[in-house]
Short mmCIF file of N, CA and C and ligand atoms in Angstrom, two decimals:
data_model
loop_
_atom_site.label_atom_id
_atom_site.label_comp_id
_atom_site.label_asym_id
_atom_site.label_seq_id
_atom_site.Cartn_x
_atom_site.Cartn_y
_atom_site.Cartn_z
N MET A 164 0.93 -1.19 -0.03
CA MET A 164 -0.08 -0.10 -0.08
C MET A 164 0.93 1.17 -0.12
N VAL A 165 0.47 2.33 -0.76
CA VAL A 165 1.19 3.48 -1.00
C VAL A 165 1.04 4.29 0.03
N LYS A 166 2.02 5.03 0.66
CA LYS A 166 1.87 6.07 1.80
C LYS A 166 0.67 7.01 1.39
N LYS A 167 0.84 7.60 0.09
CA LYS A 167 -0.26 8.79 0.09
C LYS A 167 -1.62 8.36 -0.16
N ASP A 168 -1.78 6.94 -0.35
CA ASP A 168 -3.19 6.45 -0.46
C ASP A 168 -3.70 6.54 1.10
N ILE A 169 -2.82 6.03 2.02
CA ILE A 169 -3.23 5.98 3.21
C ILE A 169 -3.48 7.30 3.85
N ILE A 170 -2.50 8.16 3.51
CA ILE A 170 -2.87 9.61 4.01
C ILE A 170 -4.09 10.13 3.41
N ALA A 171 -4.48 10.01 2.20
CA ALA A 171 -5.81 10.41 1.33
C ALA A 171 -6.94 9.74 2.10
N ALA A 172 -6.73 8.54 2.61
CA ALA A 172 -7.89 7.84 3.12
C ALA A 172 -8.11 8.57 4.63
N ALA A 173 -7.00 8.84 5.31
CA ALA A 173 -7.10 9.46 6.51
C ALA A 173 -7.67 10.76 6.47
N TYR A 174 -7.45 11.55 5.37
CA TYR A 174 -8.12 12.97 5.06
C TYR A 174 -9.43 12.83 4.60
N ALA A 175 -9.53 11.78 4.14
CA ALA A 175 -11.29 11.65 3.83
C ALA A 175 -12.04 11.44 5.04
N ALA A 176 -11.48 10.55 5.92
CA ALA A 176 -12.16 9.89 7.12
C ALA A 176 -12.35 11.48 8.05
N LEU A 177 -11.29 12.31 8.22
CA LEU A 177 -11.28 13.44 8.83
C LEU A 177 -12.50 14.46 8.47
N GLU A 178 -13.01 14.27 7.14
CA GLU A 178 -14.30 14.95 6.71
C GLU A 178 -15.53 14.65 7.68
N HIS A 179 -15.53 13.27 8.35
CA HIS A 179 -16.72 12.91 9.07
C HIS A 179 -16.29 13.05 10.53
N ALA A 180 -15.47 13.84 10.96
CA ALA A 180 -15.17 14.06 12.45
C ALA A 180 -16.34 14.62 13.22
N TYR A 181 -16.49 14.13 14.33
CA TYR A 181 -17.60 14.64 15.17
C TYR A 181 -16.85 15.42 16.35
N ALA A 182 -16.59 16.87 15.98
CA ALA A 182 -15.76 17.56 16.87
C ALA A 182 -16.28 18.88 17.27
N PRO A 183 -17.53 18.91 17.68
CA PRO A 183 -18.33 20.15 18.03
C PRO A 183 -17.77 21.24 19.07
N TYR A 184 -16.89 20.46 20.17
CA TYR A 184 -16.41 21.02 21.34
C TYR A 184 -14.96 21.51 21.15
N SER A 185 -14.04 20.85 20.35
CA SER A 185 -12.63 21.29 19.94
C SER A 185 -12.54 21.88 18.83
N GLN A 186 -13.53 21.65 17.87
CA GLN A 186 -13.50 22.04 16.43
C GLN A 186 -11.97 21.65 15.72
N PHE A 187 -11.52 20.65 16.16
CA PHE A 187 -10.18 20.11 15.87
C PHE A 187 -10.64 18.89 15.20
N ARG A 188 -10.59 18.71 13.74
CA ARG A 188 -10.86 17.62 13.01
C ARG A 188 -9.55 16.81 12.86
N VAL A 189 -9.74 15.40 13.12
CA VAL A 189 -8.63 14.48 13.03
C VAL A 189 -8.98 13.32 12.15
N GLY A 190 -8.18 12.77 11.28
CA GLY A 190 -8.35 11.46 10.89
C GLY A 190 -7.40 10.54 10.80
N ALA A 191 -7.70 9.21 10.68
CA ALA A 191 -6.76 8.32 10.95
C ALA A 191 -6.88 7.11 9.94
N CYS A 192 -5.92 6.60 9.36
CA CYS A 192 -6.05 5.27 8.58
C CYS A 192 -4.88 4.44 8.92
N VAL A 193 -5.35 3.16 9.24
CA VAL A 193 -4.41 2.02 9.68
C VAL A 193 -4.31 0.97 8.57
N VAL A 194 -3.11 0.58 8.28
CA VAL A 194 -3.31 -0.61 7.16
C VAL A 194 -2.51 -1.85 7.83
N THR A 195 -3.06 -3.07 7.21
CA THR A 195 -2.50 -4.25 7.80
C THR A 195 -1.43 -4.74 6.87
N LYS A 196 -0.69 -5.84 7.50
CA LYS A 196 0.34 -6.35 6.42
C LYS A 196 -0.12 -7.04 5.17
N ASP A 197 -1.38 -7.43 5.23
CA ASP A 197 -2.09 -7.85 3.87
C ASP A 197 -3.00 -6.95 3.23
N ASN A 198 -2.60 -5.47 3.41
CA ASN A 198 -3.14 -4.36 2.78
C ASN A 198 -4.72 -4.08 3.09
N ARG A 199 -5.15 -4.46 4.30
CA ARG A 199 -6.53 -3.91 4.61
C ARG A 199 -6.49 -2.64 5.17
N LEU A 200 -7.40 -1.64 4.84
CA LEU A 200 -7.32 -0.42 5.36
C LEU A 200 -8.48 -0.18 6.28
N PHE A 201 -8.18 0.56 7.62
CA PHE A 201 -9.36 0.95 8.23
C PHE A 201 -9.13 2.35 8.65
N VAL A 202 -10.17 3.09 8.71
CA VAL A 202 -10.21 4.33 8.91
C VAL A 202 -10.95 4.78 10.17
N GLY A 203 -10.60 5.80 10.80
CA GLY A 203 -11.19 6.43 12.00
C GLY A 203 -11.34 8.03 12.17
N THR A 204 -12.19 8.30 12.70
CA THR A 204 -11.90 10.04 12.98
C THR A 204 -12.19 10.16 14.53
N ASN A 205 -12.06 11.48 15.01
CA ASN A 205 -12.42 11.69 16.43
C ASN A 205 -13.83 11.84 16.56
N VAL A 206 -14.27 11.32 17.81
CA VAL A 206 -15.85 11.32 17.93
C VAL A 206 -15.81 12.06 19.55
N GLU A 207 -16.38 13.00 19.59
CA GLU A 207 -16.44 13.86 20.77
C GLU A 207 -17.83 13.62 21.64
N ASN A 208 -17.71 13.95 22.95
CA ASN A 208 -19.05 13.88 23.56
C ASN A 208 -19.03 15.05 24.61
N VAL A 209 -20.25 15.65 24.88
CA VAL A 209 -20.57 16.83 25.91
C VAL A 209 -19.74 16.38 27.23
N SER A 210 -19.79 15.23 27.75
CA SER A 210 -18.85 14.76 28.89
C SER A 210 -17.40 14.52 28.15
N TYR A 211 -16.78 15.48 27.97
CA TYR A 211 -15.64 15.49 27.30
C TYR A 211 -14.60 14.41 27.28
N GLY A 212 -14.58 13.54 28.58
CA GLY A 212 -13.61 12.47 28.81
C GLY A 212 -14.02 11.43 28.14
N LEU A 213 -15.31 11.34 27.37
CA LEU A 213 -15.92 10.12 26.77
C LEU A 213 -15.20 10.18 25.21
N SER A 214 -14.76 11.29 24.91
CA SER A 214 -14.48 11.47 23.46
C SER A 214 -13.35 10.44 22.90
N CYS A 215 -13.49 10.11 21.76
CA CYS A 215 -12.27 9.05 21.55
C CYS A 215 -11.39 9.62 20.23
N CYS A 216 -10.19 9.49 20.17
CA CYS A 216 -9.35 9.99 18.97
C CYS A 216 -9.55 9.18 17.81
N ALA A 217 -9.02 9.67 16.76
CA ALA A 217 -9.36 9.10 15.33
C ALA A 217 -8.36 7.91 15.43
N GLU A 218 -7.10 7.89 15.92
CA GLU A 218 -6.34 6.67 15.83
C GLU A 218 -6.79 5.53 16.60
N ARG A 219 -7.41 5.64 17.80
CA ARG A 219 -7.92 4.55 18.49
C ARG A 219 -9.31 4.13 17.67
N ASN A 220 -9.89 4.91 17.06
CA ASN A 220 -11.26 4.54 16.46
C ASN A 220 -10.83 3.56 15.10
N ALA A 221 -9.75 4.11 14.46
CA ALA A 221 -9.17 3.35 13.18
C ALA A 221 -8.70 1.81 13.64
N LEU A 222 -8.01 1.82 14.88
CA LEU A 222 -7.51 0.50 15.17
C LEU A 222 -8.69 -0.36 15.91
N PHE A 223 -9.54 0.31 16.46
CA PHE A 223 -10.83 -0.54 17.04
C PHE A 223 -11.56 -1.07 15.80
N ALA A 224 -11.52 -0.28 14.82
CA ALA A 224 -12.39 -0.54 13.74
C ALA A 224 -11.81 -1.85 13.02
N GLY A 225 -10.61 -1.93 12.89
CA GLY A 225 -9.53 -2.81 12.28
C GLY A 225 -9.81 -4.12 13.19
N ILE A 226 -9.76 -4.17 14.44
CA ILE A 226 -9.85 -5.35 15.38
C ILE A 226 -11.23 -5.99 15.45
N SER A 227 -12.50 -4.95 15.21
CA SER A 227 -13.62 -5.42 15.23
C SER A 227 -14.03 -6.06 13.91
N ALA A 228 -13.17 -5.94 12.63
CA ALA A 228 -13.34 -6.63 11.42
C ALA A 228 -12.50 -7.63 11.58
N GLY A 229 -11.86 -8.26 12.60
CA GLY A 229 -11.11 -9.45 12.59
C GLY A 229 -9.55 -9.09 12.55
N VAL A 230 -9.01 -8.10 12.38
CA VAL A 230 -7.45 -8.03 12.40
C VAL A 230 -7.01 -8.48 13.72
N LYS A 231 -5.68 -9.13 13.75
CA LYS A 231 -5.21 -9.57 15.04
C LYS A 231 -4.05 -8.74 15.36
N LYS A 232 -3.85 -8.82 16.63
CA LYS A 232 -2.61 -8.14 17.13
C LYS A 232 -1.34 -8.41 16.48
N GLY A 233 -0.70 -7.13 16.24
CA GLY A 233 0.61 -7.24 15.39
C GLY A 233 0.52 -7.10 14.03
N GLU A 234 -0.65 -7.34 13.28
CA GLU A 234 -0.90 -7.28 12.02
C GLU A 234 -0.90 -5.90 11.28
N PHE A 235 -1.15 -4.89 12.24
CA PHE A 235 -1.11 -3.59 11.65
C PHE A 235 0.31 -3.05 11.55
N CYS A 236 0.65 -2.52 10.26
CA CYS A 236 1.89 -2.25 9.92
C CYS A 236 2.08 -0.66 9.77
N MET A 237 1.12 0.03 9.61
CA MET A 237 1.17 1.34 9.35
C MET A 237 0.12 2.20 9.67
N LEU A 238 0.04 3.50 10.35
CA LEU A 238 -0.94 4.23 10.79
C LEU A 238 -0.68 5.67 10.32
N ALA A 239 -1.53 6.33 9.56
CA ALA A 239 -1.42 7.90 9.24
C ALA A 239 -2.53 8.60 10.00
N VAL A 240 -1.91 9.66 10.77
CA VAL A 240 -2.90 10.65 11.47
C VAL A 240 -2.90 12.02 10.67
N VAL A 241 -3.71 12.64 10.52
CA VAL A 241 -3.76 13.72 9.77
C VAL A 241 -4.56 14.73 10.51
N SER A 242 -4.16 16.18 10.33
CA SER A 242 -4.95 17.17 10.59
C SER A 242 -4.84 18.51 9.61
N GLU A 243 -5.72 19.22 9.68
CA GLU A 243 -5.95 20.39 8.67
C GLU A 243 -5.01 21.58 8.98
N LYS A 244 -4.64 21.53 10.48
CA LYS A 244 -3.65 22.47 11.10
C LYS A 244 -2.32 22.49 10.40
N LYS A 245 -1.54 23.39 10.55
CA LYS A 245 -0.24 23.58 9.78
C LYS A 245 0.68 22.46 10.66
N GLN A 246 0.54 22.23 11.87
CA GLN A 246 1.54 21.25 12.57
C GLN A 246 0.82 19.85 12.52
N ALA A 247 1.76 19.01 12.39
CA ALA A 247 1.36 17.46 12.38
C ALA A 247 0.86 17.07 13.70
N PRO A 248 -0.44 16.34 13.80
CA PRO A 248 -0.91 15.94 15.30
C PRO A 248 0.00 14.74 15.87
N ALA A 249 0.40 15.03 17.12
CA ALA A 249 1.15 14.07 17.97
C ALA A 249 0.15 13.30 18.55
N PRO A 250 -0.02 12.04 18.35
CA PRO A 250 -0.93 10.99 19.10
C PRO A 250 -0.81 11.21 20.63
N CYS A 251 -1.98 11.22 21.24
CA CYS A 251 -1.99 11.55 22.80
C CYS A 251 -1.37 10.21 23.42
N GLY A 252 -1.24 10.07 24.57
CA GLY A 252 -0.74 9.08 25.32
C GLY A 252 -1.32 7.86 25.39
N ALA A 253 -2.73 8.04 25.53
CA ALA A 253 -3.68 6.92 25.32
C ALA A 253 -3.74 6.12 24.19
N CYS A 254 -3.62 6.93 23.01
CA CYS A 254 -3.46 6.31 21.58
C CYS A 254 -2.06 5.59 21.48
N ARG A 255 -1.16 6.31 22.01
CA ARG A 255 0.23 5.28 22.09
C ARG A 255 0.19 4.18 22.66
N GLN A 256 -0.51 4.27 23.85
CA GLN A 256 -0.51 2.92 24.67
C GLN A 256 -1.41 1.75 23.71
N VAL A 257 -2.28 2.10 23.23
CA VAL A 257 -3.18 1.17 22.43
C VAL A 257 -2.34 0.95 21.40
N MET A 258 -1.54 1.69 20.73
CA MET A 258 -0.72 1.18 19.52
C MET A 258 0.34 0.36 19.87
N CYS A 259 0.91 0.49 21.08
CA CYS A 259 1.79 -0.60 21.65
C CYS A 259 0.89 -2.02 21.86
N GLU A 260 -0.22 -1.85 22.22
CA GLU A 260 -0.87 -3.01 22.72
C GLU A 260 -1.21 -3.78 21.36
N LEU A 261 -1.54 -3.16 20.15
CA LEU A 261 -2.14 -3.79 19.06
C LEU A 261 -1.36 -3.83 17.73
N MET A 262 -0.44 -2.96 17.60
CA MET A 262 0.34 -2.83 16.46
C MET A 262 1.92 -3.35 16.71
N ASP A 263 2.44 -3.81 15.44
CA ASP A 263 3.91 -4.30 15.49
C ASP A 263 4.73 -3.14 16.07
N PRO A 264 5.67 -3.41 16.86
CA PRO A 264 6.53 -2.34 17.45
C PRO A 264 7.41 -1.58 16.48
N ASN A 265 7.59 -2.08 15.33
CA ASN A 265 8.28 -1.50 14.09
C ASN A 265 7.34 -0.91 13.17
N ALA A 266 5.88 -0.95 13.35
CA ALA A 266 5.15 -0.25 12.44
C ALA A 266 5.43 1.08 12.51
N GLN A 267 5.09 1.88 11.35
CA GLN A 267 5.35 3.41 11.41
C GLN A 267 4.06 4.14 11.49
N ILE A 268 4.26 5.43 12.34
CA ILE A 268 3.17 6.12 12.47
C ILE A 268 3.47 7.48 11.88
N ILE A 269 2.77 7.70 10.84
CA ILE A 269 2.94 8.95 10.12
C ILE A 269 2.09 9.90 10.45
N MET A 270 2.62 11.16 10.88
CA MET A 270 1.79 12.33 11.39
C MET A 270 1.76 13.29 10.30
N VAL A 271 0.52 13.92 9.80
CA VAL A 271 0.67 14.74 8.97
C VAL A 271 -0.08 16.12 9.22
N GLY A 272 0.52 17.26 8.91
CA GLY A 272 -0.29 18.65 9.09
C GLY A 272 -0.19 19.20 7.66
N ALA A 273 -0.96 20.60 7.58
CA ALA A 273 -0.53 21.10 6.28
C ALA A 273 0.67 21.32 5.90
N GLU A 274 1.69 21.77 6.86
CA GLU A 274 3.09 22.20 6.68
C GLU A 274 3.96 21.18 7.22
N GLU A 275 3.79 20.23 7.79
CA GLU A 275 4.95 19.39 8.25
C GLU A 275 4.49 17.80 8.24
N GLU A 276 5.37 16.91 8.35
CA GLU A 276 5.09 15.43 8.18
C GLU A 276 6.17 14.88 8.98
N TYR A 277 5.94 13.97 9.91
CA TYR A 277 6.76 13.16 10.68
C TYR A 277 6.48 11.65 10.46
N SER A 278 7.51 10.80 10.81
CA SER A 278 7.14 9.48 10.88
C SER A 278 8.15 8.80 11.90
N MET A 279 7.65 8.04 12.69
CA MET A 279 8.12 7.37 13.80
C MET A 279 7.66 5.92 14.10
N THR A 280 8.39 5.23 14.55
CA THR A 280 7.90 3.72 15.04
C THR A 280 7.10 3.75 16.26
N VAL A 281 6.26 2.74 16.30
CA VAL A 281 5.50 2.82 17.51
C VAL A 281 6.39 2.75 18.71
N ARG A 282 7.45 1.60 18.68
CA ARG A 282 8.48 1.62 19.86
C ARG A 282 8.91 3.09 20.14
N ASP A 283 9.32 3.90 19.07
CA ASP A 283 9.98 5.07 19.35
C ASP A 283 9.01 6.25 20.00
N LEU A 284 7.77 5.85 19.61
CA LEU A 284 6.57 6.82 20.10
C LEU A 284 6.37 6.53 21.74
N LEU A 285 6.51 5.44 22.18
CA LEU A 285 6.29 5.26 23.46
C LEU A 285 7.42 4.26 24.06
N PRO A 286 8.72 5.05 24.54
CA PRO A 286 9.67 4.17 25.03
C PRO A 286 9.28 3.70 26.42
N PHE A 287 9.79 2.70 26.86
CA PHE A 287 9.64 2.14 28.11
C PHE A 287 8.30 1.78 28.51
N ALA A 288 7.52 1.34 27.55
CA ALA A 288 5.91 1.28 27.63
C ALA A 288 5.61 0.10 28.64
N PHE A 289 4.57 0.20 29.28
CA PHE A 289 3.91 -0.77 30.39
C PHE A 289 3.26 -1.74 29.29
N ASP A 290 3.92 -2.87 29.44
CA ASP A 290 3.45 -4.04 28.59
C ASP A 290 3.16 -5.48 29.15
N GLU A 291 2.84 -6.48 28.45
CA GLU A 291 2.46 -7.80 29.13
C GLU A 291 3.60 -8.31 29.99
N GLU A 292 5.04 -8.06 29.58
CA GLU A 292 5.91 -8.45 30.38
C GLU A 292 6.05 -7.84 31.97
N ASP A 293 5.54 -6.70 31.94
CA ASP A 293 5.32 -6.10 33.25
C ASP A 293 4.60 -6.88 34.18
N MET A 294 3.38 -7.62 33.66
CA MET A 294 2.65 -8.38 34.49
C MET A 294 3.12 -9.83 34.77
N GLN A 295 4.35 -10.08 34.32
CA GLN A 295 4.57 -11.45 34.54
C GLN A 295 5.24 -11.71 36.18
N1 LIG B 529 -7.17 14.07 18.82
C1 LIG B 529 -7.33 13.04 17.91
O1 LIG B 529 -8.11 12.30 17.49
N2 LIG B 529 -6.12 12.46 17.58
C2 LIG B 529 -4.72 13.04 17.96
O2 LIG B 529 -3.73 12.60 17.76
C3 LIG B 529 -4.97 14.34 19.01
C4 LIG B 529 -6.14 14.69 19.45
C5 LIG B 529 -8.74 14.57 19.11
C6 LIG B 529 -9.31 14.29 20.31
C7 LIG B 529 -10.29 15.55 20.53
O3 LIG B 529 -11.51 15.10 19.86
C8 LIG B 529 -9.55 16.74 19.73
O4 LIG B 529 -8.63 16.03 18.85
C9 LIG B 529 -8.85 17.72 20.56
O5 LIG B 529 -8.00 17.15 21.57
#
C-alpha cells in the first residue's frame, strides 16, 4: 500500500469528524500487512472525557473486523492545521498493545510530516512483560 493513499484515506475520514467542542478535526487510517485499510475519526462527547481519538477508532475498527494483534503495520494521522498531530498518550498505549513495534506512525499536518515507529513513540511502555 502506498503511503500517499493511506494519507488520502485519513483525510477523507477527517471529513466525518464529530468535533463540536474542540473544532479540531482529525483523521486516521491504519493498514495491515495484507493491505486492509481501516479509518477512524475523532468522536467527541459533551462529557468531554468520553471523546475518542481518530487513531483509536481506526485501530478498533480493524480489530472489530477481525484483524489480529501485530498485523497492523502503518498508521497515518492527519490534521488540517499547520502542525502534524502528535498522538496522545492513550493512543500510544493502544498502538503498543495492537501494532507491530516496528510499525510506522505517519503524522501529517498542512505544513509538516513526521514518521516514527510505535516503539519510538512510547519508549519504556507498560506491556505484558510487566505483568509476569
Ligand atoms: N485528537 C485525535 O483524534 N488525535 C490526536 O492525535 C490528537 C487529539 C482529538 C481528540 C479531541 O477530539 C480533539 O482532537 C482535541 O483534543
